[in-house]
Amino acid sequence: MSKVHLKINGLNVEAEAGSTILEAAKAAGIRIPTLCYLKGVTASGACRVCTVEIKNVRSLGAACVYPVAENMEVFTHSQRAIDARRNTVELILSNHSKDCLSCIRNQNCELQALAQEVNVRDQAFAGEKTKPTYDDVAPGIVRDTTKCVLCGRCVETCKNVQGLGILDFQERGFKTSVGPVFNKSFSEVNCMQCGQCINVCPVGALCEKEEIHEVIQALNDPTKHVVVQTAPAVRASLGEEFGNPIGTRVTGKMVASLRRIGFDRVFDTNYAADLTIMEEGTEFLHRVAEKGTLPMITSCSPGWVRYLEFEYPDLIPNLSTCKSPHMMFGAILKSYYAKTKGIDPKDVVVVSIMPCIAKKSEKVREENKVNGLQDVDHVLTTRELGRLIKIYGIDFNNLPDEDYDHDMFGEYSGAGVIFGVTGGVMEAALRTVAVKLTGEELTDVNFYGVRGVEGVKEATLNLAGMEVKVAVAHSMSLAKPLLDEIRAGTSPYAFIEIMGCPGGCINGGGQSIVNASVRNALGVNFMKLRAKTLYDEDISMPHRQSHKNTQIQALYDNFLHEPCGHRSHELLHTHYTQKPRFK
Amino acid sequence: MERMHVLVCAGTGCTSSLSAQVVEQIQSELVKLNLQTEVKVIKTGCFGLCQKGPIVAIHPDRVFYCHVTPADAAEIVAEHIYKGRPVKRLELTDIDEVTKEKIFNIDEIKFYAKQQRIALKNCGVINPEDIDEYIAMEGYMALGKALTTMTPQEVIDEVKKSGLRGRGGGGFPTGAKWQFAANQPKGQKYVICNADEGDPGAFMDRSILEGDPHVVLESMAIAGYAIGANHGYVYIRAEYPIAVERLEIALKQARELGLLGNNIFSSGFDFDIEIRLGAGAFVCGEETALIQSIEGKRGMPRPKPPFPAVSGVWGKPTIINNVETFANVAPILRKGSEWFASIGTEKSKGTKVFALGGKISNTGLVEVPMGTTLREVIYEIGGGCPDNKNFKAVQTGGPSGGCLTEADLDTGIDFDNLVALGSMMGSGGMIVLDEDNCMVDVARFYMDFIVDESCGKCSPCRIGTKRMLEMLTDICEGRGTAETLSELERLAHKVKDTSLCGLGQTASNPVLSTLRLFKSEYDAHVFDKKCPAHVCKNLLTYSIEAELCRKCGLCARNCPTSAITGVLGKEVYVIDPAKCIRCGACMTACRFGAVLRG
């Protein structure tokens, strides 16, 4: 790559040809504030916060998009640039909600940080505000346009990452707002509720629908037996809520904090992940033996399931009928566990801590109900758990590491842990299916071919003389070609893992928000750092295959009798229906 | 072969004044007198003197009729066409300044005397729906010459030597723009004609497309040859249905004759053109927003660089030129760059079409050589302000431009002169303002337009223009303070400095221009709470001059808010300022001039 020589603030800078002033300045140690810019998502020069003075150019240029040129002279912090920047932020603030103190992003908001950085002191430009929309109808995502800065990150994300384009700009000029078509609610359109839009929102315009209050109520109700379960991906991100670097594994502290909050039982969803492998592995083997619908596709990602029901309802037969792990766990808790403990199932409250927004929608699915009860009563995102811990005054970083309750359901294998990352479900399944098919133990339980946070992954295995091709996709833009292949009848795969979020659950819509300044520097590495914690935990487990989980074996011996048997179908399996894309 | 041609203007302006019915009536009158084989009626493009439309021109007599109604058709046919006696009452005339006598000779009419029609050459002369007439006027000769005797680089050099600069407002040297695109590696490239003409009061491009669509098509093909493009788009606003129809007819006829399509003039060069309609957004006249629109996306501009010549529509090298720019290209290729460069000033060659509007006697379309003074255009061609009102300012460049005053009237019009005076040429809109115009209100009017048309992408324009409008409205409604004025000016500079595209970058121009030239009017609104031009309603007071009041009660009966009290025949009528909404109905009703406005 050839180099370009320019001057920034009088300093000689060498930059890659084709790079932007923002990138060149960063490499030279100069920080230009930005707002709408998010690497790999938006580079549109829209907000005008990063405008800089360029010699011989009449108006200020946006550093995030302006390409460097030989002998260019740039002044990022001249009086003209500084005044312009503060003026731009003042204009944005003049059309912004002033409810910072009660906003969900209070102290974690890019606009707050920016206002502080450019030293805004006045409430300048008082005037009319754009007509507001507040949508909290859907179970997962809340949209509040009074806080929207029209950065376009959510628009690009939904369009490029999920190929859905649920959100877009509408009207024009001062009346512009971002929302679903005709400004409908998320609940009225084909939104997967994946929450990727929340993860990229710099402010509080998009956020999760909180259930903290309901959980606290349950905890304070002496008649309720409140059980909490934690998804694998939560331990990979929860530490960030307390200032720990990305990639800090906090399993022990997470358990300790949940216990101090007062949950009656603290279990790990990974137990149920092992259960899911038993059920799904068996289902797959049945389909292979009986020439059932193949390829079979995993069904533990509710965002992905929503997508299928909207966009590819004809492929419903390809979906595994297994519920997702936490839903399976809830079903077992409200049947086998409640019976064993002598508790009325109606008094068992199941709370799932999830990296996921779509699970808030999954828990209310009619198709999942057993005896009229929801398997899971409340879903808290990783972020909500962080807030709950703070509400209870728990000093997270100084907690000792504690272990889950072992009462009936504490054990889990390494295969269960890796459910939280793309390729993990597939690898977990292969670790059991391979053994079942060949009848032989595996010398190496690692299936590196399906790992990796970028792109579609595939692997071909030779099992008992059969060639089994598998694929792994994450995010709908990666999944779509695979689905079109199935539709066309040309899919070469027997088994496909699809997760709704890019990178899998470690980058779920409920995980810790990674702000632009960190994300622009790290790129996809932040996902790799979180993924590593799960693979590290996997290696540390005594058992790394689901079928070796002794408590799972006990569950079958004592209650379920056999995978995909009658009882399993009643409690642990579900069905799907086409959903209208537009109401 | 006919002995007489009757040309009737079929531009949008005259059409809305029933010129289509004029055509029908004349046709039917001709049939009644069995003259239909001797006399041909032709629908043409704009004659330019829109104030006097519908226009009918009789050739070879060279008699121009104005304000023609369908009812006049019978007389024109019977008296002039049949008996050879022109209908004096309808003739377009002028007054000789010295003798004060009427002038009938079209060549001596002042409106036309100083004009030089290059872009408008065929408008008002040919039938735009007949390609044969275009060809008869040397149409497609320039394309033929380029394709068969010149290399693409020679075409670009010719355009460069002519000194042609963009007529859409930017004034960028056309040849240089084509060179940038030609320099890009060979491959898919595009030519786009920007026919989105959004400035309020501008109709130059509309008239060219309605009156002479082929010149645009021919020139686009020449441009394609020059840069190496085989595909062109005409992006035209949907609010120009007549122009769209004329373009579609022209495209069809050109394709039928092989003048567009494959292997034009057997040269091996292919070129064809697609029409794309706008959907009501002024911002889509900005070239990158226009490109977004063609690509099926929301019409929001993209940052530059990269420039369209390097990366344009579909990511390919693209040149975008205005309609009027293209209207000059074929003439340049046909008559030579030297001829074109001999017209105009040193840095602004050729002519410019202006749409004269506002407080001007001769509203219409004029084309003058660059260097013609504003005074010549406004007074000699335009006829000055009607009703003996005093000229106050002329606004050029639409919502992106500024005002020029009496002091500037002897300036020769060219790109650089107007910028030096704090305005710009723009696309050619020229709005004349008189003593009855409030300059603060004018600034507010343009800002209101900008606020409505802002695409909303960038913060300074989306929010800054709205805030400026709020401040201007405060000033006009009597809520302005000294701080409002200083904030307004400061914000105007910031919006200009930080906006993403030309719309936002020039949105402040009318404000800054009027603040500079008419500060006293702003001060009157803010400090005296008065509008010197008596326009801003909130700052007006209506009162009844007791001595003139005849106690007839007409004013009270017409008042919508019952704000006027008095006793019929006995007591003088009085307006209650608290109830008065300043609608002016009383002033209109009073026959005795007793209602005063101040």
PDB file of C-alpha atoms in Angstrom, chain A residues 44-48 51 58-60 65-67 80 83-84 87-88 90-92 94-95 125-129 149-150 168-176, chain B residues 280-282 298 300-301 303-306 451-460 462-464 466-467 470-471 487 490-491 494-500 505:
ATOM      1  CA  SER A  44     -21.580   8.837   6.026  1.00  0.00           C
ATOM      2  CA  GLY A  45     -20.301  12.182   7.257  1.00  0.00           C
ATOM      3  CA  ALA A  46     -23.788  12.895   8.547  1.00  0.00           C
ATOM      4  CA  CYS A  47     -23.510  14.294  12.069  1.00  0.00           C
ATOM      5  CA  ARG A  48     -20.770  16.864  11.160  1.00  0.00           C
ATOM      6  CA  THR A  51     -15.600  18.379  10.810  1.00  0.00           C
ATOM      7  CA  ARG A  58     -14.062  26.209   1.404  1.00  0.00           C
ATOM      8  CA  SER A  59     -16.249  24.527   3.998  1.00  0.00           C
ATOM      9  CA  LEU A  60     -15.196  22.160   6.760  1.00  0.00           C
ATOM     10  CA  VAL A  65     -14.973  10.164   5.257  1.00  0.00           C
ATOM     11  CA  TYR A  66     -12.568  12.725   3.785  1.00  0.00           C
ATOM     12  CA  PRO A  67      -9.760  10.852   1.990  1.00  0.00           C
ATOM     13  CA  ARG A  80     -12.864  27.614  13.609  1.00  0.00           C
ATOM     14  CA  ASP A  83     -16.353  26.528  17.470  1.00  0.00           C
ATOM     15  CA  ALA A  84     -18.037  24.659  14.656  1.00  0.00           C
ATOM     16  CA  ASN A  87     -22.068  24.576  17.678  1.00  0.00           C
ATOM     17  CA  THR A  88     -23.004  21.298  15.975  1.00  0.00           C
ATOM     18  CA  GLU A  90     -25.393  22.380  20.702  1.00  0.00           C
ATOM     19  CA  LEU A  91     -27.746  22.047  17.731  1.00  0.00           C
ATOM     20  CA  ILE A  92     -28.069  18.293  18.277  1.00  0.00           C
ATOM     21  CA  SER A  94     -31.416  21.422  21.165  1.00  0.00           C
ATOM     22  CA  ASN A  95     -33.495  18.680  19.531  1.00  0.00           C
ATOM     23  CA  PHE A 125     -30.957  27.177  20.444  1.00  0.00           C
ATOM     24  CA  ALA A 126     -34.125  26.598  22.409  1.00  0.00           C
ATOM     25  CA  GLY A 127     -36.916  25.858  19.986  1.00  0.00           C
ATOM     26  CA  GLU A 128     -39.321  23.309  18.641  1.00  0.00           C
ATOM     27  CA  LYS A 129     -38.557  19.594  18.918  1.00  0.00           C
ATOM     28  CA  VAL A 149     -29.527  11.588  16.853  1.00  0.00           C
ATOM     29  CA  LEU A 150     -30.208  10.175  13.368  1.00  0.00           C
ATOM     30  CA  ASP A 168     -35.110   3.501   8.075  1.00  0.00           C
ATOM     31  CA  PHE A 169     -35.305   7.272   7.828  1.00  0.00           C
ATOM     32  CA  GLN A 170     -38.733   8.655   7.077  1.00  0.00           C
ATOM     33  CA  GLU A 171     -40.106  12.119   6.324  1.00  0.00           C
ATOM     34  CA  ARG A 172     -37.356  14.635   5.659  1.00  0.00           C
ATOM     35  CA  GLY A 173     -35.662  17.641   7.153  1.00  0.00           C
ATOM     36  CA  PHE A 174     -36.511  18.513  10.733  1.00  0.00           C
ATOM     37  CA  LYS A 175     -39.380  16.003  10.686  1.00  0.00           C
ATOM     38  CA  THR A 176     -37.057  13.100   9.935  1.00  0.00           C
TER      39      THR A 176
ATOM     40  CA  GLY B 280     -40.834  16.130  -5.168  1.00  0.00           C
ATOM     41  CA  ALA B 281     -37.520  16.771  -3.430  1.00  0.00           C
ATOM     42  CA  PHE B 282     -35.535  19.938  -4.079  1.00  0.00           C
ATOM     43  CA  ARG B 298     -33.460   7.956  -0.295  1.00  0.00           C
ATOM     44  CA  MET B 300     -29.625  12.184   0.622  1.00  0.00           C
ATOM     45  CA  PRO B 301     -26.323  13.651  -0.589  1.00  0.00           C
ATOM     46  CA  PRO B 303     -19.819  13.519   0.966  1.00  0.00           C
ATOM     47  CA  LYS B 304     -17.421  14.718  -1.743  1.00  0.00           C
ATOM     48  CA  PRO B 305     -14.682  13.646  -2.417  1.00  0.00           C
ATOM     49  CA  PRO B 306     -15.056  11.253  -4.126  1.00  0.00           C
ATOM     50  CA  VAL B 451     -36.479  23.915   6.071  1.00  0.00           C
ATOM     51  CA  ASP B 452     -39.145  22.126   4.060  1.00  0.00           C
ATOM     52  CA  GLU B 453     -36.637  20.767   1.547  1.00  0.00           C
ATOM     53  CA  SER B 454     -33.715  19.858   3.788  1.00  0.00           C
ATOM     54  CA  CYS B 455     -33.140  16.124   3.486  1.00  0.00           C
ATOM     55  CA  GLY B 456     -32.383  15.827   7.200  1.00  0.00           C
ATOM     56  CA  LYS B 457     -29.143  13.892   6.946  1.00  0.00           C
ATOM     57  CA  CYS B 458     -26.729  16.336   8.555  1.00  0.00           C
ATOM     58  CA  SER B 459     -27.248  18.080  11.887  1.00  0.00           C
ATOM     59  CA  PRO B 460     -26.341  21.674  10.910  1.00  0.00           C
ATOM     60  CA  ARG B 462     -31.569  19.712   9.626  1.00  0.00           C
ATOM     61  CA  ILE B 463     -31.582  21.550  12.936  1.00  0.00           C
ATOM     62  CA  GLY B 464     -29.686  24.771  12.174  1.00  0.00           C
ATOM     63  CA  LYS B 466     -35.015  25.202  11.562  1.00  0.00           C
ATOM     64  CA  ARG B 467     -33.524  27.316  14.342  1.00  0.00           C
ATOM     65  CA  GLU B 470     -37.575  30.212  14.224  1.00  0.00           C
ATOM     66  CA  MET B 471     -35.395  33.268  14.776  1.00  0.00           C
ATOM     67  CA  GLU B 487     -27.403  34.584  17.221  1.00  0.00           C
ATOM     68  CA  ARG B 490     -23.549  33.564  14.071  1.00  0.00           C
ATOM     69  CA  LEU B 491     -25.607  30.461  13.370  1.00  0.00           C
ATOM     70  CA  LYS B 494     -21.865  28.012  11.239  1.00  0.00           C
ATOM     71  CA  VAL B 495     -24.486  26.283   9.095  1.00  0.00           C
ATOM     72  CA  LYS B 496     -22.693  27.542   5.999  1.00  0.00           C
ATOM     73  CA  ASP B 497     -19.392  26.218   7.297  1.00  0.00           C
ATOM     74  CA  THR B 498     -20.430  22.765   8.504  1.00  0.00           C
ATOM     75  CA  SER B 499     -23.236  21.485   6.261  1.00  0.00           C
ATOM     76  CA  LEU B 500     -22.672  18.405   4.180  1.00  0.00           C
ATOM     77  CA  GLN B 505     -23.910  25.357   2.671  1.00  0.00           C
TER      78      GLN B 505
END
